[in-house]
């Protein structure tokens, strides 16, 4: 979780990042997004989803899917992208006011790449 250094104590996080590495050669998008996946399709009580889209490759290949939503508790426009490739699975949530889909994707790829380095063969 990342908050600006000079932010007040009760400030919301600018980024929330979760990344894991491992052997995900068999990872499929349906494992993450179907009814029993890691990302719930129902966001009732959490936020109102505005749009969701496949975002092509994640930081090191694989696939990525993003969505923009308004957080119920604060009314803040946020974005979330989830990705998986053969060596990583990750998610990044961030404030996304006035960001179009391309900007959301680029932010997610950039943040993801900050946490990952390709494995040497």
mmCIF file with all atom_site columns, C-alpha atoms in Angstrom:
data_model
loop_
_atom_site.group_PDB
_atom_site.id
_atom_site.type_symbol
_atom_site.label_atom_id
_atom_site.label_alt_id
_atom_site.label_comp_id
_atom_site.label_asym_id
_atom_site.label_entity_id
_atom_site.label_seq_id
_atom_site.pdbx_PDB_ins_code
_atom_site.Cartn_x
_atom_site.Cartn_y
_atom_site.Cartn_z
_atom_site.occupancy
_atom_site.B_iso_or_equiv
_atom_site.pdbx_formal_charge
_atom_site.auth_seq_id
_atom_site.auth_comp_id
_atom_site.auth_asym_id
_atom_site.auth_atom_id
_atom_site.pdbx_PDB_model_num
ATOM 1   C CA . UNK A 1 1   ? 0.000   0.000   0.000   1.00 0.00 ? 1   UNK A CA 1
ATOM 2   C CA . UNK A 1 2   ? 1.433   3.401   -0.948  1.00 0.00 ? 2   UNK A CA 1
ATOM 3   C CA . UNK A 1 3   ? 0.526   6.828   0.403   1.00 0.00 ? 3   UNK A CA 1
ATOM 4   C CA . UNK A 1 4   ? 2.251   10.133  -0.369  1.00 0.00 ? 4   UNK A CA 1
ATOM 5   C CA . UNK A 1 5   ? 4.926   11.013  2.201   1.00 0.00 ? 5   UNK A CA 1
ATOM 6   C CA . UNK A 1 6   ? 3.246   14.293  3.110   1.00 0.00 ? 6   UNK A CA 1
ATOM 7   C CA . UNK A 1 7   ? -0.310  12.868  3.168   1.00 0.00 ? 7   UNK A CA 1
ATOM 8   C CA . UNK A 1 8   ? -2.459  13.274  6.296   1.00 0.00 ? 8   UNK A CA 1
ATOM 9   C CA . UNK A 1 9   ? -2.735  10.253  8.567   1.00 0.00 ? 9   UNK A CA 1
ATOM 10  C CA . UNK A 1 10  ? -6.261  9.408   7.342   1.00 0.00 ? 10  UNK A CA 1
ATOM 11  C CA . UNK A 1 11  ? -5.455  9.754   3.613   1.00 0.00 ? 11  UNK A CA 1
ATOM 12  C CA . UNK A 1 12  ? -6.495  6.946   1.293   1.00 0.00 ? 12  UNK A CA 1
ATOM 13  C CA . UNK A 1 13  ? -3.756  4.881   -0.332  1.00 0.00 ? 13  UNK A CA 1
ATOM 14  C CA . UNK A 1 14  ? -2.667  6.007   -3.788  1.00 0.00 ? 14  UNK A CA 1
ATOM 15  C CA . UNK A 1 15  ? -1.812  2.443   -4.813  1.00 0.00 ? 15  UNK A CA 1
ATOM 16  C CA . UNK A 1 16  ? -2.545  -1.003  -3.463  1.00 0.00 ? 16  UNK A CA 1
ATOM 17  C CA . UNK A 1 17  ? -0.380  -3.668  -5.056  1.00 0.00 ? 17  UNK A CA 1
ATOM 18  C CA . UNK A 1 18  ? -0.395  -7.427  -4.608  1.00 0.00 ? 18  UNK A CA 1
ATOM 19  C CA . UNK A 1 19  ? 2.044   -9.554  -6.610  1.00 0.00 ? 19  UNK A CA 1
ATOM 20  C CA . UNK A 1 20  ? 3.117   -13.169 -6.341  1.00 0.00 ? 20  UNK A CA 1
ATOM 21  C CA . UNK A 1 21  ? 5.618   -15.089 -8.405  1.00 0.00 ? 21  UNK A CA 1
ATOM 22  C CA . UNK A 1 22  ? 5.722   -18.776 -9.163  1.00 0.00 ? 22  UNK A CA 1
ATOM 23  C CA . UNK A 1 23  ? 5.054   -21.338 -11.838 1.00 0.00 ? 23  UNK A CA 1
ATOM 24  C CA . UNK A 1 24  ? 1.812   -20.133 -13.404 1.00 0.00 ? 24  UNK A CA 1
ATOM 25  C CA . UNK A 1 25  ? 2.259   -21.854 -16.779 1.00 0.00 ? 25  UNK A CA 1
ATOM 26  C CA . UNK A 1 26  ? -1.257  -23.272 -16.534 1.00 0.00 ? 26  UNK A CA 1
ATOM 27  C CA . UNK A 1 27  ? -2.892  -19.985 -15.388 1.00 0.00 ? 27  UNK A CA 1
ATOM 28  C CA . UNK A 1 28  ? -5.961  -19.043 -17.406 1.00 0.00 ? 28  UNK A CA 1
ATOM 29  C CA . UNK A 1 29  ? -8.010  -15.865 -17.215 1.00 0.00 ? 29  UNK A CA 1
ATOM 30  C CA . UNK A 1 30  ? -11.088 -17.905 -16.303 1.00 0.00 ? 30  UNK A CA 1
ATOM 31  C CA . UNK A 1 31  ? -9.326  -19.045 -13.088 1.00 0.00 ? 31  UNK A CA 1
ATOM 32  C CA . UNK A 1 32  ? -9.338  -15.426 -11.959 1.00 0.00 ? 32  UNK A CA 1
ATOM 33  C CA . UNK A 1 33  ? -12.661 -14.117 -13.294 1.00 0.00 ? 33  UNK A CA 1
ATOM 34  C CA . UNK A 1 34  ? -15.175 -16.937 -13.264 1.00 0.00 ? 34  UNK A CA 1
ATOM 35  C CA . UNK A 1 35  ? -17.717 -17.289 -10.465 1.00 0.00 ? 35  UNK A CA 1
ATOM 36  C CA . UNK A 1 36  ? -15.204 -18.902 -8.103  1.00 0.00 ? 36  UNK A CA 1
ATOM 37  C CA . UNK A 1 37  ? -12.159 -16.876 -9.136  1.00 0.00 ? 37  UNK A CA 1
ATOM 38  C CA . UNK A 1 38  ? -9.968  -14.439 -7.257  1.00 0.00 ? 38  UNK A CA 1
ATOM 39  C CA . UNK A 1 39  ? -11.836 -11.342 -8.478  1.00 0.00 ? 39  UNK A CA 1
ATOM 40  C CA . UNK A 1 40  ? -15.531 -11.306 -7.590  1.00 0.00 ? 40  UNK A CA 1
ATOM 41  C CA . UNK A 1 41  ? -17.940 -10.330 -10.330 1.00 0.00 ? 41  UNK A CA 1
ATOM 42  C CA . UNK A 1 42  ? -20.314 -8.814  -7.783  1.00 0.00 ? 42  UNK A CA 1
ATOM 43  C CA . UNK A 1 43  ? -19.024 -5.568  -6.267  1.00 0.00 ? 43  UNK A CA 1
ATOM 44  C CA . UNK A 1 44  ? -22.141 -4.699  -4.278  1.00 0.00 ? 44  UNK A CA 1
ATOM 45  C CA . UNK A 1 45  ? -21.194 -2.669  -1.226  1.00 0.00 ? 45  UNK A CA 1
ATOM 46  C CA . UNK A 1 46  ? -17.686 -1.998  -2.537  1.00 0.00 ? 46  UNK A CA 1
ATOM 47  C CA . UNK A 1 47  ? -18.139 0.051   -5.678  1.00 0.00 ? 47  UNK A CA 1
ATOM 48  C CA . UNK A 1 48  ? -20.044 0.765   -8.854  1.00 0.00 ? 48  UNK A CA 1
ATOM 49  C CA . UNK A 1 49  ? -18.245 -0.618  -11.913 1.00 0.00 ? 49  UNK A CA 1
ATOM 50  C CA . UNK A 1 50  ? -18.253 1.763   -14.881 1.00 0.00 ? 50  UNK A CA 1
ATOM 51  C CA . UNK A 1 51  ? -16.415 -0.365  -17.419 1.00 0.00 ? 51  UNK A CA 1
ATOM 52  C CA . UNK A 1 52  ? -14.248 -3.440  -17.681 1.00 0.00 ? 52  UNK A CA 1
ATOM 53  C CA . UNK A 1 53  ? -12.053 -4.527  -20.566 1.00 0.00 ? 53  UNK A CA 1
ATOM 54  C CA . UNK A 1 54  ? -9.339  -6.960  -21.666 1.00 0.00 ? 54  UNK A CA 1
ATOM 55  C CA . UNK A 1 55  ? -6.120  -4.955  -21.659 1.00 0.00 ? 55  UNK A CA 1
ATOM 56  C CA . UNK A 1 56  ? -3.827  -7.182  -23.673 1.00 0.00 ? 56  UNK A CA 1
ATOM 57  C CA . UNK A 1 57  ? -0.451  -8.200  -22.344 1.00 0.00 ? 57  UNK A CA 1
ATOM 58  C CA . UNK A 1 58  ? 0.649   -7.579  -18.768 1.00 0.00 ? 58  UNK A CA 1
ATOM 59  C CA . UNK A 1 59  ? 4.138   -6.314  -17.869 1.00 0.00 ? 59  UNK A CA 1
ATOM 60  C CA . UNK A 1 60  ? 5.880   -9.502  -19.114 1.00 0.00 ? 60  UNK A CA 1
ATOM 61  C CA . UNK A 1 61  ? 3.425   -11.095 -21.517 1.00 0.00 ? 61  UNK A CA 1
ATOM 62  C CA . UNK A 1 62  ? 0.399   -13.117 -20.451 1.00 0.00 ? 62  UNK A CA 1
ATOM 63  C CA . UNK A 1 63  ? -2.912  -11.284 -20.125 1.00 0.00 ? 63  UNK A CA 1
ATOM 64  C CA . UNK A 1 64  ? -4.321  -8.359  -18.194 1.00 0.00 ? 64  UNK A CA 1
ATOM 65  C CA . UNK A 1 65  ? -7.877  -7.215  -17.489 1.00 0.00 ? 65  UNK A CA 1
ATOM 66  C CA . UNK A 1 66  ? -8.848  -3.818  -16.066 1.00 0.00 ? 66  UNK A CA 1
ATOM 67  C CA . UNK A 1 67  ? -11.902 -2.052  -14.718 1.00 0.00 ? 67  UNK A CA 1
ATOM 68  C CA . UNK A 1 68  ? -12.840 1.403   -13.472 1.00 0.00 ? 68  UNK A CA 1
ATOM 69  C CA . UNK A 1 69  ? -15.195 1.833   -10.556 1.00 0.00 ? 69  UNK A CA 1
ATOM 70  C CA . UNK A 1 70  ? -16.434 4.383   -8.055  1.00 0.00 ? 70  UNK A CA 1
ATOM 71  C CA . UNK A 1 71  ? -15.706 3.447   -4.468  1.00 0.00 ? 71  UNK A CA 1
ATOM 72  C CA . UNK A 1 72  ? -18.928 3.429   -2.434  1.00 0.00 ? 72  UNK A CA 1
ATOM 73  C CA . UNK A 1 73  ? -17.402 4.628   0.845   1.00 0.00 ? 73  UNK A CA 1
ATOM 74  C CA . UNK A 1 74  ? -15.606 7.681   -0.576  1.00 0.00 ? 74  UNK A CA 1
ATOM 75  C CA . UNK A 1 75  ? -17.068 8.342   -4.030  1.00 0.00 ? 75  UNK A CA 1
ATOM 76  C CA . UNK A 1 76  ? -13.515 8.157   -5.420  1.00 0.00 ? 76  UNK A CA 1
ATOM 77  C CA . UNK A 1 77  ? -13.013 7.002   -9.017  1.00 0.00 ? 77  UNK A CA 1
ATOM 78  C CA . UNK A 1 78  ? -10.538 4.112   -8.975  1.00 0.00 ? 78  UNK A CA 1
ATOM 79  C CA . UNK A 1 79  ? -9.150  1.519   -11.348 1.00 0.00 ? 79  UNK A CA 1
ATOM 80  C CA . UNK A 1 80  ? -8.076  -2.073  -10.868 1.00 0.00 ? 80  UNK A CA 1
ATOM 81  C CA . UNK A 1 81  ? -6.046  -4.265  -13.177 1.00 0.00 ? 81  UNK A CA 1
ATOM 82  C CA . UNK A 1 82  ? -5.279  -7.948  -12.656 1.00 0.00 ? 82  UNK A CA 1
ATOM 83  C CA . UNK A 1 83  ? -2.685  -9.814  -14.688 1.00 0.00 ? 83  UNK A CA 1
ATOM 84  C CA . UNK A 1 84  ? -1.102  -13.231 -14.977 1.00 0.00 ? 84  UNK A CA 1
ATOM 85  C CA . UNK A 1 85  ? 1.719   -14.641 -17.029 1.00 0.00 ? 85  UNK A CA 1
ATOM 86  C CA . UNK A 1 86  ? 3.775   -17.809 -16.750 1.00 0.00 ? 86  UNK A CA 1
ATOM 87  C CA . UNK A 1 87  ? 5.753   -16.425 -13.791 1.00 0.00 ? 87  UNK A CA 1
ATOM 88  C CA . UNK A 1 88  ? 3.555   -13.934 -11.955 1.00 0.00 ? 88  UNK A CA 1
ATOM 89  C CA . UNK A 1 89  ? 0.050   -13.077 -10.829 1.00 0.00 ? 89  UNK A CA 1
ATOM 90  C CA . UNK A 1 90  ? -0.705  -9.551  -9.688  1.00 0.00 ? 90  UNK A CA 1
ATOM 91  C CA . UNK A 1 91  ? -3.228  -6.848  -9.018  1.00 0.00 ? 91  UNK A CA 1
ATOM 92  C CA . UNK A 1 92  ? -2.940  -3.094  -8.699  1.00 0.00 ? 92  UNK A CA 1
ATOM 93  C CA . UNK A 1 93  ? -5.672  -0.702  -7.503  1.00 0.00 ? 93  UNK A CA 1
ATOM 94  C CA . UNK A 1 94  ? -5.232  3.044   -7.785  1.00 0.00 ? 94  UNK A CA 1
ATOM 95  C CA . UNK A 1 95  ? -7.051  6.353   -7.955  1.00 0.00 ? 95  UNK A CA 1
ATOM 96  C CA . UNK A 1 96  ? -8.024  6.940   -11.570 1.00 0.00 ? 96  UNK A CA 1
ATOM 97  C CA . UNK A 1 97  ? -9.881  10.239  -11.798 1.00 0.00 ? 97  UNK A CA 1
ATOM 98  C CA . UNK A 1 98  ? -9.949  11.432  -15.411 1.00 0.00 ? 98  UNK A CA 1
ATOM 99  C CA . UNK A 1 99  ? -7.855  8.513   -16.686 1.00 0.00 ? 99  UNK A CA 1
ATOM 100 C CA . UNK A 1 100 ? -8.904  6.856   -19.923 1.00 0.00 ? 100 UNK A CA 1
ATOM 101 C CA . UNK A 1 101 ? -8.455  3.123   -20.569 1.00 0.00 ? 101 UNK A CA 1
ATOM 102 C CA . UNK A 1 102 ? -5.025  3.549   -22.141 1.00 0.00 ? 102 UNK A CA 1
ATOM 103 C CA . UNK A 1 103 ? -3.761  5.547   -19.150 1.00 0.00 ? 103 UNK A CA 1
ATOM 104 C CA . UNK A 1 104 ? -5.155  2.951   -16.709 1.00 0.00 ? 104 UNK A CA 1
ATOM 105 C CA . UNK A 1 105 ? -3.392  0.151   -18.590 1.00 0.00 ? 105 UNK A CA 1
ATOM 106 C CA . UNK A 1 106 ? -0.095  2.035   -18.744 1.00 0.00 ? 106 UNK A CA 1
ATOM 107 C CA . UNK A 1 107 ? -0.198  2.817   -15.020 1.00 0.00 ? 107 UNK A CA 1
ATOM 108 C CA . UNK A 1 108 ? -0.862  -0.842  -14.183 1.00 0.00 ? 108 UNK A CA 1
ATOM 109 C CA . UNK A 1 109 ? 1.938   -2.083  -16.462 1.00 0.00 ? 109 UNK A CA 1
ATOM 110 C CA . UNK A 1 110 ? 4.357   0.458   -15.012 1.00 0.00 ? 110 UNK A CA 1
ATOM 111 C CA . UNK A 1 111 ? 3.546   -0.390  -11.394 1.00 0.00 ? 111 UNK A CA 1
ATOM 112 C CA . UNK A 1 112 ? 3.664   -4.127  -12.151 1.00 0.00 ? 112 UNK A CA 1
ATOM 113 C CA . UNK A 1 113 ? 7.053   -3.814  -13.828 1.00 0.00 ? 113 UNK A CA 1
ATOM 114 C CA . UNK A 1 114 ? 8.377   -2.004  -10.723 1.00 0.00 ? 114 UNK A CA 1
ATOM 115 C CA . UNK A 1 115 ? 7.756   -5.199  -8.730  1.00 0.00 ? 115 UNK A CA 1
ATOM 116 C CA . UNK A 1 116 ? 8.834   -7.776  -11.299 1.00 0.00 ? 116 UNK A CA 1
ATOM 117 C CA . UNK A 1 117 ? 11.989  -8.596  -13.205 1.00 0.00 ? 117 UNK A CA 1
ATOM 118 C CA . UNK A 1 118 ? 12.060  -11.261 -15.928 1.00 0.00 ? 118 UNK A CA 1
ATOM 119 C CA . UNK A 1 119 ? 13.749  -14.470 -14.817 1.00 0.00 ? 119 UNK A CA 1
ATOM 120 C CA . UNK A 1 120 ? 17.051  -15.334 -16.452 1.00 0.00 ? 120 UNK A CA 1
ATOM 121 C CA . UNK A 1 121 ? 16.921  -18.546 -18.493 1.00 0.00 ? 121 UNK A CA 1
#
